[in-house]
mmCIF file with all atom_site columns, C-alpha atoms in Angstrom:
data_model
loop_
_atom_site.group_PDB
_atom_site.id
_atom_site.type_symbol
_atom_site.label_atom_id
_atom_site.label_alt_id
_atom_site.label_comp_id
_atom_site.label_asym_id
_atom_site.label_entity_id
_atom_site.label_seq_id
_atom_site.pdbx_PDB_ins_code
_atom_site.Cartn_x
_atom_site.Cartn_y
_atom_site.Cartn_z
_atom_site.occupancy
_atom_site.B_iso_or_equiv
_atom_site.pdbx_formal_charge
_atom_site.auth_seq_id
_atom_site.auth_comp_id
_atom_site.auth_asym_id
_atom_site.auth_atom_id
_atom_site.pdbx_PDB_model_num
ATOM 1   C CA . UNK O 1 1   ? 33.149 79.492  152.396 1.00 44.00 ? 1   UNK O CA 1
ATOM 2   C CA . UNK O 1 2   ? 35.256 77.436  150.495 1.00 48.00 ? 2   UNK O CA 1
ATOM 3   C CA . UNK O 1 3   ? 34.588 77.241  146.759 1.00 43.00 ? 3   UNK O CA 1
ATOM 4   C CA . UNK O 1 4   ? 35.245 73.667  144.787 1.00 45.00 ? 4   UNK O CA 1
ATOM 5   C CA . UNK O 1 5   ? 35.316 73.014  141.202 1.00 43.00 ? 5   UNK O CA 1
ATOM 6   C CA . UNK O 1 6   ? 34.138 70.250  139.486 1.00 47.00 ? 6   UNK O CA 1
ATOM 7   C CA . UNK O 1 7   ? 36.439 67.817  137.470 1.00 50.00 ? 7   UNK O CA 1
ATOM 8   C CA . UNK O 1 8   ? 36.368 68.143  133.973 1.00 50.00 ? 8   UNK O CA 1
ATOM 9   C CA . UNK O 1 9   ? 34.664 71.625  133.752 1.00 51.00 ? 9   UNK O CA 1
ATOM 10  C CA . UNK O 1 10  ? 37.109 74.426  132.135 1.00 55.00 ? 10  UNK O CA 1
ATOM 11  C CA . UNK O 1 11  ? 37.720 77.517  134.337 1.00 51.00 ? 11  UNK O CA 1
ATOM 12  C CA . UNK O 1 12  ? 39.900 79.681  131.900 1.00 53.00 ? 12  UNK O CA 1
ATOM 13  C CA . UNK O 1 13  ? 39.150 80.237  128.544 1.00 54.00 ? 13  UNK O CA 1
ATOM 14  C CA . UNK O 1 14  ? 40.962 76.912  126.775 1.00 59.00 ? 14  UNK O CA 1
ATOM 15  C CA . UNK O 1 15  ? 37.962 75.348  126.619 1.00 61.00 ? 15  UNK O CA 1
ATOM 16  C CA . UNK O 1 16  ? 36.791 77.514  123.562 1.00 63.00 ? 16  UNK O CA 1
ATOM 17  C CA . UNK O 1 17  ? 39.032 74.925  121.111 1.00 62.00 ? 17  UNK O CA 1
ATOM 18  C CA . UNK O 1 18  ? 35.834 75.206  119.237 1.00 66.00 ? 18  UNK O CA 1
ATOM 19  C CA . UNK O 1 19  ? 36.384 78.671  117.726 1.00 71.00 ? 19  UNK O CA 1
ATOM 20  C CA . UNK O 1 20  ? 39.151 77.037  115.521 1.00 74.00 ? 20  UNK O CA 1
ATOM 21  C CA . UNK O 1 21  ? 36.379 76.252  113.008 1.00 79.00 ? 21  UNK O CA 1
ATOM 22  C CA . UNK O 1 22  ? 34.508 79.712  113.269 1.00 84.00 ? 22  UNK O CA 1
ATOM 23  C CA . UNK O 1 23  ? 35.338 82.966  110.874 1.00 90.00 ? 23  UNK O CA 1
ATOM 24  C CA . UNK O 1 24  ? 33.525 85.600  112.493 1.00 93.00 ? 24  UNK O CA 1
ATOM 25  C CA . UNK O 1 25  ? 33.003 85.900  116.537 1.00 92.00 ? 25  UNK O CA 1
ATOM 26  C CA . UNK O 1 26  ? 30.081 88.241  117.368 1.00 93.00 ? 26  UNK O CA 1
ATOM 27  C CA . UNK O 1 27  ? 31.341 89.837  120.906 1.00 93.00 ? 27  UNK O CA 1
ATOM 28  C CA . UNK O 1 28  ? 27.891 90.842  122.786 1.00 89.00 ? 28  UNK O CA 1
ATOM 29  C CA . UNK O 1 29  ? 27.758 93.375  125.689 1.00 89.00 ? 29  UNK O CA 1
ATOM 30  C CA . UNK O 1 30  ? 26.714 96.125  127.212 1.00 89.00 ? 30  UNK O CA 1
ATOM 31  C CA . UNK O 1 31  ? 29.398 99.450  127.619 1.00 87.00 ? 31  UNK O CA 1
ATOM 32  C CA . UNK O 1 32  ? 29.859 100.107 131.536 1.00 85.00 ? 32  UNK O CA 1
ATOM 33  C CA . UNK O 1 33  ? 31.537 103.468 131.753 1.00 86.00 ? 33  UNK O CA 1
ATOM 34  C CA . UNK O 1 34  ? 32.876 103.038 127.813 1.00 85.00 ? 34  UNK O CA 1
ATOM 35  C CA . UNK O 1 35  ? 34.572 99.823  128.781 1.00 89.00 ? 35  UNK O CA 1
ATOM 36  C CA . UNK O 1 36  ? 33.297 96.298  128.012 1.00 91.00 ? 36  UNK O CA 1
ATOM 37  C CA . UNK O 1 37  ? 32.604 93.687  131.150 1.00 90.00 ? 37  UNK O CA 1
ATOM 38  C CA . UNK O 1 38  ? 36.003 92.964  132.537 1.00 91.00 ? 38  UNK O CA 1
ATOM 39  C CA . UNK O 1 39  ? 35.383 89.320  131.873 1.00 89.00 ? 39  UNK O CA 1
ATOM 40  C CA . UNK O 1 40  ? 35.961 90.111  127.895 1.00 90.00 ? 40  UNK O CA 1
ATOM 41  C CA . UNK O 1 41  ? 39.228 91.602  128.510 1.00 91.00 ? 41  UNK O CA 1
ATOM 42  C CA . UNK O 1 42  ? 40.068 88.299  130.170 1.00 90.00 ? 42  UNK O CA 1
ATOM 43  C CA . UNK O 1 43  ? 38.672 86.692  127.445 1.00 88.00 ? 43  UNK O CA 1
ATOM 44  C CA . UNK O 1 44  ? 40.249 88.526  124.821 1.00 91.00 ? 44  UNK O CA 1
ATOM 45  C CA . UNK O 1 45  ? 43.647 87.830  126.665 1.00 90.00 ? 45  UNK O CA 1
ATOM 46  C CA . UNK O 1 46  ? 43.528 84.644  127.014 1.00 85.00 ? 46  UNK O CA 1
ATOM 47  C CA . UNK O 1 47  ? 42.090 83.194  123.941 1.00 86.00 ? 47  UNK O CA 1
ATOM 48  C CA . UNK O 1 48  ? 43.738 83.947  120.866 1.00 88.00 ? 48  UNK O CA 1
ATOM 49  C CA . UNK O 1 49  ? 41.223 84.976  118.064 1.00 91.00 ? 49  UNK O CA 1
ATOM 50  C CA . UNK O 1 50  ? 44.061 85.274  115.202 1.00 91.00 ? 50  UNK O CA 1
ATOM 51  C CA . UNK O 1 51  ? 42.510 85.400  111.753 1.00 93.00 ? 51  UNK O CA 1
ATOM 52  C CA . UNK O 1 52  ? 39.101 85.927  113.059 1.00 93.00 ? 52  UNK O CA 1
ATOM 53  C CA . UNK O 1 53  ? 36.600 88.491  112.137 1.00 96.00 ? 53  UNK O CA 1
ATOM 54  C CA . UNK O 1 54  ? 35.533 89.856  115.436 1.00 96.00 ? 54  UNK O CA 1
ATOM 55  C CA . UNK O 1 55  ? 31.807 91.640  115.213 1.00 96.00 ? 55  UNK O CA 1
ATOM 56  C CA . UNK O 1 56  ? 30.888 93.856  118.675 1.00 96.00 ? 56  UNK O CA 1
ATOM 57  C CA . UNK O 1 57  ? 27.400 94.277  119.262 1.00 92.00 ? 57  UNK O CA 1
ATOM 58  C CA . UNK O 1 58  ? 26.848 96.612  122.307 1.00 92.00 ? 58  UNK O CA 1
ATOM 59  C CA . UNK O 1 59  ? 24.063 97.794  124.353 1.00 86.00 ? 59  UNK O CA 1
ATOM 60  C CA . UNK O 1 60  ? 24.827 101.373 125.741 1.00 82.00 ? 60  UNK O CA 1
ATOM 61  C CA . UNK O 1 61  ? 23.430 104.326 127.388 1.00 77.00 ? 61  UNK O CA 1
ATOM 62  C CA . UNK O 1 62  ? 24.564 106.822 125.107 1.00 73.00 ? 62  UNK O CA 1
ATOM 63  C CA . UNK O 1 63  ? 28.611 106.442 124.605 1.00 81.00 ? 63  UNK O CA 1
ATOM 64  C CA . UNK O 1 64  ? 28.054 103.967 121.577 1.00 81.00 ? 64  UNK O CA 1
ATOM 65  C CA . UNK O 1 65  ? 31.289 101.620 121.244 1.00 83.00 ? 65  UNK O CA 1
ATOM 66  C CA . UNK O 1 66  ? 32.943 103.776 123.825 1.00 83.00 ? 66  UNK O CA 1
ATOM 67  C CA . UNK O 1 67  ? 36.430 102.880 121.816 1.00 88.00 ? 67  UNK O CA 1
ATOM 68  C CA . UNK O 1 68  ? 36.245 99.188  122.865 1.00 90.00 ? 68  UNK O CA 1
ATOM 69  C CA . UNK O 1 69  ? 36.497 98.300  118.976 1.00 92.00 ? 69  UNK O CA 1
ATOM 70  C CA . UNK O 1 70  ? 39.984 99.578  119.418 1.00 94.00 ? 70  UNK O CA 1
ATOM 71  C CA . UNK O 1 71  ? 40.250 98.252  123.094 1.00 94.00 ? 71  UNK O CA 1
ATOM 72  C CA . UNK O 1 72  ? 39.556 94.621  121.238 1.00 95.00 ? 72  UNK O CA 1
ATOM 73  C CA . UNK O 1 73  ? 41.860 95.441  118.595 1.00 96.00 ? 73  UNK O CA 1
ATOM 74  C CA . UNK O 1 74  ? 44.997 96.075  120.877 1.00 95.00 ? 74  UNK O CA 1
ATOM 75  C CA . UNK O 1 75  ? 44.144 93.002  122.604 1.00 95.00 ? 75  UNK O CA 1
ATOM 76  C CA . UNK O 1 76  ? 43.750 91.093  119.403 1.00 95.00 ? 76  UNK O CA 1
ATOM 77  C CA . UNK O 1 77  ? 45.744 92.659  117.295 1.00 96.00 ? 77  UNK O CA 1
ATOM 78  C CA . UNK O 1 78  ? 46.288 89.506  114.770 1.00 96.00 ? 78  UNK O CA 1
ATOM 79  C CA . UNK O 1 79  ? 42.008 89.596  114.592 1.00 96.00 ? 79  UNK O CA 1
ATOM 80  C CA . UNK O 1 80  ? 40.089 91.851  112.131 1.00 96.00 ? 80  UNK O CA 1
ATOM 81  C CA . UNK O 1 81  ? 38.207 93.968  114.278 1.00 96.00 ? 81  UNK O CA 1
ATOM 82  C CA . UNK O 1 82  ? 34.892 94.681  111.867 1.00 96.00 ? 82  UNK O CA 1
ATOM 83  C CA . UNK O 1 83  ? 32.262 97.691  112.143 1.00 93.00 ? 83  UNK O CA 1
ATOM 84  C CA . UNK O 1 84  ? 30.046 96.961  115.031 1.00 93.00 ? 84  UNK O CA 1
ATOM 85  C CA . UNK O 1 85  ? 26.056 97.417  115.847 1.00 92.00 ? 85  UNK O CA 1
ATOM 86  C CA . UNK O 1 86  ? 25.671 99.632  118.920 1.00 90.00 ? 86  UNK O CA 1
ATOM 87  C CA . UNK O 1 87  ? 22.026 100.060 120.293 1.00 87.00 ? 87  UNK O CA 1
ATOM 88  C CA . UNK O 1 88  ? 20.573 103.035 123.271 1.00 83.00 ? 88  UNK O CA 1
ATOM 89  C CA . UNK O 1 89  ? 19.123 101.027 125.268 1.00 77.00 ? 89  UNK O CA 1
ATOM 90  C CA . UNK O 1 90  ? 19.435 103.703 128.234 1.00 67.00 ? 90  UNK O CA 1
ATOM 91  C CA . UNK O 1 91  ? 15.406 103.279 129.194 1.00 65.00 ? 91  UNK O CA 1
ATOM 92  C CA . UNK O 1 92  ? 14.954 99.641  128.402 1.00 61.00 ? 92  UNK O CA 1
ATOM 93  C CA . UNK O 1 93  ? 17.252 96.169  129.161 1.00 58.00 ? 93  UNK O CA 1
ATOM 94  C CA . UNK O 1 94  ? 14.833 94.577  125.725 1.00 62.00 ? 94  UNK O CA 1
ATOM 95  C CA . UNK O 1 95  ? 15.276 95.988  122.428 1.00 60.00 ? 95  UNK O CA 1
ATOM 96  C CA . UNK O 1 96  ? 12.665 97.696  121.080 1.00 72.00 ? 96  UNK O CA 1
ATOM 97  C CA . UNK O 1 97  ? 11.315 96.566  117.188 1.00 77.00 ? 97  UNK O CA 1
ATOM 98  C CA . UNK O 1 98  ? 13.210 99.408  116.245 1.00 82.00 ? 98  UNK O CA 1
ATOM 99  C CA . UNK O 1 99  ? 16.674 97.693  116.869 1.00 84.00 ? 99  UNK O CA 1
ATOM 100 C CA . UNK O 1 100 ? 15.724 94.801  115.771 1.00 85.00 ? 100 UNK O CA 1
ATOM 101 C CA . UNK O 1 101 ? 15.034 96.005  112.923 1.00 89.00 ? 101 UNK O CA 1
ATOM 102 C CA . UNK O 1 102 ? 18.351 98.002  112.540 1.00 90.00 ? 102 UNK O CA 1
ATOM 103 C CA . UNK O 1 103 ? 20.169 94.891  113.552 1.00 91.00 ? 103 UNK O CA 1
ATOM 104 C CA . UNK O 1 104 ? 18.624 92.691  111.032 1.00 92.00 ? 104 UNK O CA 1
ATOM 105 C CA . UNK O 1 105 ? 19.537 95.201  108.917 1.00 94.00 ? 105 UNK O CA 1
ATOM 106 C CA . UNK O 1 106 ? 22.973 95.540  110.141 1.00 94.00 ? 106 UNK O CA 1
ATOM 107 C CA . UNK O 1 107 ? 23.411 91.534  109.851 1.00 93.00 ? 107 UNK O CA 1
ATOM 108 C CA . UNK O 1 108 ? 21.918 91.564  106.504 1.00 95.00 ? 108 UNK O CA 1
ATOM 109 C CA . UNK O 1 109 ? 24.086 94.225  104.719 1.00 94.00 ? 109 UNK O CA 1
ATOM 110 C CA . UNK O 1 110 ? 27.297 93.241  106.361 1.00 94.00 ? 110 UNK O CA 1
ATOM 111 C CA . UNK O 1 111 ? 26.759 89.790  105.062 1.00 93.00 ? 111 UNK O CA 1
ATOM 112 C CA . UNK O 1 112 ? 26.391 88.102  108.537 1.00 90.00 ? 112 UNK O CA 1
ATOM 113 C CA . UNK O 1 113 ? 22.984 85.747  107.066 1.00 87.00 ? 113 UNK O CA 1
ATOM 114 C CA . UNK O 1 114 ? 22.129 83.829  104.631 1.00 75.00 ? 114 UNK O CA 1
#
């Protein structure tokens, strides 16, 4: 099988010029063994988030951040690497009321709305 690309589509992470006009990136995903996806790693090596606020938000089935706050930070080290929002969602792949709840709250008192 022989796999094509189309013209004008971005297949590394350059594309994200956009993020120039951002302050705060939330980084979503779930922990796999206390690591992140290894597509983030790629991402956080190849797009330079200097300056930024970076936010995780993780989905986990009980090891919480699993130290990727401080995997992002060594990746990013120019960033500021905030306090992140973990939710156990070991039973479910939805969140229950109850994290939503938490994560409004999180969002909220962090100053991430309006």
């Amino acid at each position: 099988m022989q796999i094509t690309f189309a013209p004008n589509k971005c297949h590394d992470f350059t594309c994200l010029g956009m993020i120039t006009d951002v302050d705060t990136v939330f980084l979503v995903y779930p922990i796999w063994w206390y690591k992140m996806p290894m597509a983030l790693y790629s991402l956080l090596e190849q797009v330079d988030f200097s300056g930024k606020n970076i936010v995780p938000v993780v989905g986990h089935g009980g090891s919480r951040l699993g130290g990727t706050d401080k995997d992002i930070q060594q990746l990013q080290p120019q960033a500021n690497v905030k306090n992140g929002f973990e939710a156990y969602l070991h039973k479910t792949v939805r969140a229950e009321q109850q994290v939503e709840k938490r994560l409004a709250k999180f969002l909220t008192e962090n100053g991430y709305t309006k």
